[in-house]
Tab-separated table of C-alpha atoms in Angstrom:
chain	number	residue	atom	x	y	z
G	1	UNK	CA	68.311	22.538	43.124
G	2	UNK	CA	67.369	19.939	45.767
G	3	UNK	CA	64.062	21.253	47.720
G	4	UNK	CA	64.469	20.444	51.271
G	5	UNK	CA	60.093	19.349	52.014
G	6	UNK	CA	58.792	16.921	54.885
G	7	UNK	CA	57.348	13.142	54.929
G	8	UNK	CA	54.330	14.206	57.016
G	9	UNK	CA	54.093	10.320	58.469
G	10	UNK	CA	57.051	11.823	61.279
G	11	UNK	CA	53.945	13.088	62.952
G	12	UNK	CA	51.598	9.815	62.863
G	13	UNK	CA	50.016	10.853	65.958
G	14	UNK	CA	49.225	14.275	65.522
G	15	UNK	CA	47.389	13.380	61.816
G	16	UNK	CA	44.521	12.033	63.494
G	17	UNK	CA	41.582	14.420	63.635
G	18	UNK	CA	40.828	17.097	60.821
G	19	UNK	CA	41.645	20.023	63.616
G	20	UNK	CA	45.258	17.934	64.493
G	21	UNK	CA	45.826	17.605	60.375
G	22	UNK	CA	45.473	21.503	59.734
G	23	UNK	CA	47.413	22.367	63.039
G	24	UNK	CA	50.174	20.184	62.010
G	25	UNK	CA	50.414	21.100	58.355
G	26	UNK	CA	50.732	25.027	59.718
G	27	UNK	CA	53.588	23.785	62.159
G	28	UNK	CA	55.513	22.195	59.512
G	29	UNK	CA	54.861	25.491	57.136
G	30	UNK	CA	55.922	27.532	60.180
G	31	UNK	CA	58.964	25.939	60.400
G	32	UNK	CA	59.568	26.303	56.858
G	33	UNK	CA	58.850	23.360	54.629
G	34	UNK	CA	57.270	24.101	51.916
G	35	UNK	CA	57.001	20.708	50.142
G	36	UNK	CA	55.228	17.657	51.741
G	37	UNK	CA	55.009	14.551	51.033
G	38	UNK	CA	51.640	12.118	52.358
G	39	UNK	CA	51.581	9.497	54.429
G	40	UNK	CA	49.445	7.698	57.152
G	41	UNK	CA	47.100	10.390	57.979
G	42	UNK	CA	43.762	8.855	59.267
G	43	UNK	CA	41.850	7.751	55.829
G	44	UNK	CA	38.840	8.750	57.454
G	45	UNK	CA	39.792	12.151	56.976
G	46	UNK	CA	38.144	13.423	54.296
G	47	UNK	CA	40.554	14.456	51.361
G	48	UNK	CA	38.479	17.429	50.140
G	49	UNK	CA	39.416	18.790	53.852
G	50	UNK	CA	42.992	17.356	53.311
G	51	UNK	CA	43.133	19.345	49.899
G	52	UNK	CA	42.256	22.506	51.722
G	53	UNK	CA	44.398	22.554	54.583
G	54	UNK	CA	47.201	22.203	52.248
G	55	UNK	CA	45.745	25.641	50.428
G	56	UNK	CA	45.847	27.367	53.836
G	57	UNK	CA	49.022	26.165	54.719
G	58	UNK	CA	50.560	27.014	51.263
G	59	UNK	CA	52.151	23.555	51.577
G	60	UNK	CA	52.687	21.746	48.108
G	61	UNK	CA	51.897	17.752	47.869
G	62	UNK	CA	54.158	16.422	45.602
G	63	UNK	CA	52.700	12.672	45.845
G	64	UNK	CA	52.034	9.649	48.794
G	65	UNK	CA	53.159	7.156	49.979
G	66	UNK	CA	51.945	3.922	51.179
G	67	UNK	CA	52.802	-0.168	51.714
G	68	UNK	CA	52.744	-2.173	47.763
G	69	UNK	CA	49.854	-4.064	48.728
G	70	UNK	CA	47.475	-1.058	50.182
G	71	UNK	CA	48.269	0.964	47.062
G	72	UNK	CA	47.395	-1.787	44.694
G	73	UNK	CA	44.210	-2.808	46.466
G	74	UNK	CA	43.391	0.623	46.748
G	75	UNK	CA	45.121	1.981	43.479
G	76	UNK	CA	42.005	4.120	42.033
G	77	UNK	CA	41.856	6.247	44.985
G	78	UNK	CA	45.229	6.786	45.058
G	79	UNK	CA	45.194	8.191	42.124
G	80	UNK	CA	42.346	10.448	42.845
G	81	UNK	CA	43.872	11.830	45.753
G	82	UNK	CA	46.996	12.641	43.880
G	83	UNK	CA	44.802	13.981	41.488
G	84	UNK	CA	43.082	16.344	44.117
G	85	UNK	CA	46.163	17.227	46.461
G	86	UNK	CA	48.582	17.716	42.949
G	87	UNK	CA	50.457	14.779	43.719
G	88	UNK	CA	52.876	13.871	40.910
G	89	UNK	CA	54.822	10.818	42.911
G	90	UNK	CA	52.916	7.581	43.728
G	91	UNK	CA	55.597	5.502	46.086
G	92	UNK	CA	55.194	1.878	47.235
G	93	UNK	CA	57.274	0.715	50.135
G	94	UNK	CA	58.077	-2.613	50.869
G	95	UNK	CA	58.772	-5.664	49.255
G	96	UNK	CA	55.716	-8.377	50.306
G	97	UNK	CA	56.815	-11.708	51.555
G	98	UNK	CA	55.993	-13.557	48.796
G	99	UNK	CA	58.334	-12.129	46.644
G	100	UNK	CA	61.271	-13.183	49.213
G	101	UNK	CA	63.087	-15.413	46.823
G	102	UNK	CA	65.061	-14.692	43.531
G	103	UNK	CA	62.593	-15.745	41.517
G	104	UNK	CA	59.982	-13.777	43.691
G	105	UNK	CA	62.541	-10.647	43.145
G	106	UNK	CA	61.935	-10.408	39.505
G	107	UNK	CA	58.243	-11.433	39.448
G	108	UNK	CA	58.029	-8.373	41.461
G	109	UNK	CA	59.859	-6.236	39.388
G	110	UNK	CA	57.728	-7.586	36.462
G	111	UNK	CA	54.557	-6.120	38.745
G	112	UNK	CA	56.638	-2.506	39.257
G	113	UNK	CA	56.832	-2.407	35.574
G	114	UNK	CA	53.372	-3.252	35.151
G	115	UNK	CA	51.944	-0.719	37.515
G	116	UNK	CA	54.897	2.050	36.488
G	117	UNK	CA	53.552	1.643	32.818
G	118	UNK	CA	49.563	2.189	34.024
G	119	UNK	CA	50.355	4.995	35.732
G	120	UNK	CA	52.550	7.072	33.487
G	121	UNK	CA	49.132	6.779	31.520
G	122	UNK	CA	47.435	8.358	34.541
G	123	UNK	CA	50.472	11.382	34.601
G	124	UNK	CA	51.741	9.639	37.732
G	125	UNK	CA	55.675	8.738	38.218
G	126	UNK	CA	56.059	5.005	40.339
G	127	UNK	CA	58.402	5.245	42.998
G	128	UNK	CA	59.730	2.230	44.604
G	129	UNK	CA	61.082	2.727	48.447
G	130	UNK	CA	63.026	-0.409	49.893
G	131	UNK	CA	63.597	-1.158	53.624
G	132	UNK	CA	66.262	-2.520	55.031
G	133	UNK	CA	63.930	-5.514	55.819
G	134	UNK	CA	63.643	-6.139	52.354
G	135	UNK	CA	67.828	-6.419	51.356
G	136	UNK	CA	68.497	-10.323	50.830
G	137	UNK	CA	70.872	-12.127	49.209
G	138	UNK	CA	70.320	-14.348	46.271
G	139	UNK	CA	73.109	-15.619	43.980
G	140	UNK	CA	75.469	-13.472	44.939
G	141	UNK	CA	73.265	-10.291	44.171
G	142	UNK	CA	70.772	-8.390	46.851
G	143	UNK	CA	67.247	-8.215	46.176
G	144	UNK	CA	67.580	-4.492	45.132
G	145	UNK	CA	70.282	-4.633	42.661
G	146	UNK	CA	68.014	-7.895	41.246
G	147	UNK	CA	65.051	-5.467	41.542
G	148	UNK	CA	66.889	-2.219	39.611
G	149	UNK	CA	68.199	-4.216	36.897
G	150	UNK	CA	65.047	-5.528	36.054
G	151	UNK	CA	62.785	-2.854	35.793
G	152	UNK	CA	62.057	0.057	33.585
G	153	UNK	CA	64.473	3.340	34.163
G	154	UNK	CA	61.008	5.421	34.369
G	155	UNK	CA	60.245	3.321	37.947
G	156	UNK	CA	61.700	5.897	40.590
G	157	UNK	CA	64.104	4.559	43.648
G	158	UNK	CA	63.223	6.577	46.510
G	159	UNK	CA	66.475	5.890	49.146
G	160	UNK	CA	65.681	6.007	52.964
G	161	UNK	CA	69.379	6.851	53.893
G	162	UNK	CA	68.633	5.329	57.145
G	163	UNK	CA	67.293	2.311	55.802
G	164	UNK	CA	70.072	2.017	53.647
G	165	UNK	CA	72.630	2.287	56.006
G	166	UNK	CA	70.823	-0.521	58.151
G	167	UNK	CA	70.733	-2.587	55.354
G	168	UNK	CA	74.555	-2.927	55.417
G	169	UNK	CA	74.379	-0.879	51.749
G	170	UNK	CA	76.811	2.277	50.936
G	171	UNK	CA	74.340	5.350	50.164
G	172	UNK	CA	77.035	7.231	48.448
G	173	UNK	CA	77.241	4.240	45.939
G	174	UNK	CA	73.193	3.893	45.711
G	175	UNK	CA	72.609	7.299	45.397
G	176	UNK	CA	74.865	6.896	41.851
G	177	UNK	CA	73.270	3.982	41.072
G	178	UNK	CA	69.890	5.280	41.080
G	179	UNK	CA	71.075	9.002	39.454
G	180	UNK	CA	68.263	9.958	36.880
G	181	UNK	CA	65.793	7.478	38.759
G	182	UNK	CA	65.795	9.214	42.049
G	183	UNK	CA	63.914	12.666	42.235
G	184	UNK	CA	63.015	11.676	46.294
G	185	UNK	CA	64.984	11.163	48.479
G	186	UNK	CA	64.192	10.571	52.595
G	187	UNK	CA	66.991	11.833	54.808
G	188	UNK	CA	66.257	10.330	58.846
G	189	UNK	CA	69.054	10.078	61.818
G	190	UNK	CA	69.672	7.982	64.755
G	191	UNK	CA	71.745	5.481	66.648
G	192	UNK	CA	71.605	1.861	68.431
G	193	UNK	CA	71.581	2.705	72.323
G	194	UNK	CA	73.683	0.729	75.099
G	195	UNK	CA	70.638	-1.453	75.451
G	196	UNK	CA	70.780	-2.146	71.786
G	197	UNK	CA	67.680	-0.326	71.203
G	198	UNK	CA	66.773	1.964	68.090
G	199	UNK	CA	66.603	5.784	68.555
G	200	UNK	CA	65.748	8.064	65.928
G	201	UNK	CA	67.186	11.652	65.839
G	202	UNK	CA	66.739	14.959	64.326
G	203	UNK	CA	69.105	14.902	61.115
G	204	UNK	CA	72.970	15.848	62.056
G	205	UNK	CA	72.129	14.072	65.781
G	206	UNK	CA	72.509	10.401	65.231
G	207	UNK	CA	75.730	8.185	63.955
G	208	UNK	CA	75.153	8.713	60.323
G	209	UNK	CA	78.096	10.942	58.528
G	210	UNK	CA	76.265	13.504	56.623
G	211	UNK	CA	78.098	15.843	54.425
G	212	UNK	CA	78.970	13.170	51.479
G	213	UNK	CA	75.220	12.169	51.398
G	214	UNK	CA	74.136	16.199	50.909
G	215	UNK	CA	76.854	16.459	48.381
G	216	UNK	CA	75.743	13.069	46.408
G	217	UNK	CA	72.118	14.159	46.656
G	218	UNK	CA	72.553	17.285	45.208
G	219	UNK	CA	75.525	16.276	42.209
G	220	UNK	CA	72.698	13.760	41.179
G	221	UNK	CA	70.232	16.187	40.563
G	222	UNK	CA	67.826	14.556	42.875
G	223	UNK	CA	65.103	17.025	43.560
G	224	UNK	CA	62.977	16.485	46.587
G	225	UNK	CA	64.666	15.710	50.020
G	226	UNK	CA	62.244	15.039	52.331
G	227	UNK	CA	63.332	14.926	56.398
G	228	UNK	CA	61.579	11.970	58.332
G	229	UNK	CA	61.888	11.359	62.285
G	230	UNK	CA	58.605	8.643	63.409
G	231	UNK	CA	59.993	8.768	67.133
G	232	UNK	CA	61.028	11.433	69.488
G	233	UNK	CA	62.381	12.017	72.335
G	234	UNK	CA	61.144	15.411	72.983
G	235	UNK	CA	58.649	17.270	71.196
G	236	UNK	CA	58.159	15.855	67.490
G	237	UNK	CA	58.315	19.592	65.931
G	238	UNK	CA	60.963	21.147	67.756
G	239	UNK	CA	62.944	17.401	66.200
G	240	UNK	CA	61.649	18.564	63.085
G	241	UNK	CA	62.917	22.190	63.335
G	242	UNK	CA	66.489	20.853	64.115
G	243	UNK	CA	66.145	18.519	60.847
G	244	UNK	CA	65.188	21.371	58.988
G	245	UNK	CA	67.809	23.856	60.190
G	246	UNK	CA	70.564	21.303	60.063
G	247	UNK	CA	70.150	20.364	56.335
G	248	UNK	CA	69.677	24.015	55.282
G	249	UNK	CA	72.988	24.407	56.523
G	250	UNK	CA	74.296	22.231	54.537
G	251	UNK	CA	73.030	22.965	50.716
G	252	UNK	CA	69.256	22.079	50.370
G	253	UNK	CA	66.547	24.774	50.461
């Protein structure tokens, strides 16, 4: 069964003090996720208080998230938080600019491997989350297909439907692709207004046709869906309530 959790970066803002961390993790448990996953909360927060608040709030970490680069310069404490918080899922976003070629494409697949290997050895799983900034061209292939091909099936493919979608990429077709190396998955809405500006939406509000991806997600056997909304246009909770109600309709718990 798919678990329906939260990517706690949706509330940036609100992650800033230890008092706005502990009032936000109880919102999110209020609302009822269950299963969070860790991203962009001030690092000066320490993570013994992090650890706790997630105690209280009987919210469970399943792993963080952060750009390639910071979680390679940084990869030690990484692991220790995922250590502390039970964090089983390390995911890098992003692929850096100078891997923007072909060649650059499978030198840093060679690196995914690299770090994938090191941290099975730490009893961490390496998840890989593209952006629609990072879908090129090269040869007649896109940098992801280049990318999945050339790594190891134990590297994870977390799909951001919306990024997906933007990237001018079927998420039916990737979430098949990536069956058996995608146990995350982000689900996050929205639209292009008549100005031509992005506007992110609670899940079920925006221009992206739903019911396929649930079904794929679940026939898959992908097992952490995790709603994401960075901007609002009314209070960032009450978006994440509607995300939360809307997908529960639809299959995942």
């Amino acid at each position: 069964m798919t678990r329906l959790g939260i990517q706690i970066s949706s509330v940036r803002d609100y992650l800033q003090t230890p008092e706005d961390v502990l009032a936000s993790f109880s919102k999110v448990s209020e609302i009822g996720y269950k299963t969070i996953q860790i991203q962009w909360i001030n690092p000066e927060i320490p993570m013994d208080f992090i650890h706790d608040a997630l105690k209280e709030t009987r919210l469970e970490c399943i792993g963080t998230q952060d750009y390639y680069d910071v979680v390679v310069s940084h990869l030690e404490e990484v692991i220790e938080i995922n250590d502390l918080w039970g964090g089983s899922y390390i995911t890098v976003s992003g692929i850096p600019e100078r891997y923007h070629s072909y060649e650059g494409c499978l030198e840093f697949a060679k690196e995914l491997n690299k770090l994938s290997e090191f941290l099975e050895t730490k009893g961490k799983i390496l998840t890989f989350h593209p952006r629609y900034m990072d879908v090129f061209q090269y040869n007649g292939q896109n940098s992801l297909d280049i990318i999945f091909e050339n790594t190891r099936s134990e590297l994870q493919f977390l799909l951001d439907i919306y990024h997906i979608i933007h990237a001018g990429l079927d998420p039916i077709e990737w979430i098949y692709k990536v069956k058996g190396r995608n146990d995350l998955i982000h689900f996050k809405d929205g639209m292009i207004d008549s100005d031509g500006n992005e506007v992110l939406m609670p899940v079920g509000q925006g221009t992206i046709q739903w019911k396929k991806i649930f079904d794929a997600t679940i026939e898959t056997g992908v097992k952490y869906a995790f709603a994401e909304q960075e901007k609002w246009q009314k209070d960032p909770f009450h978006c994440l309530k509607e995300s939360y109600d809307y997908i529960r309709l639809n299959g995942i718990e």
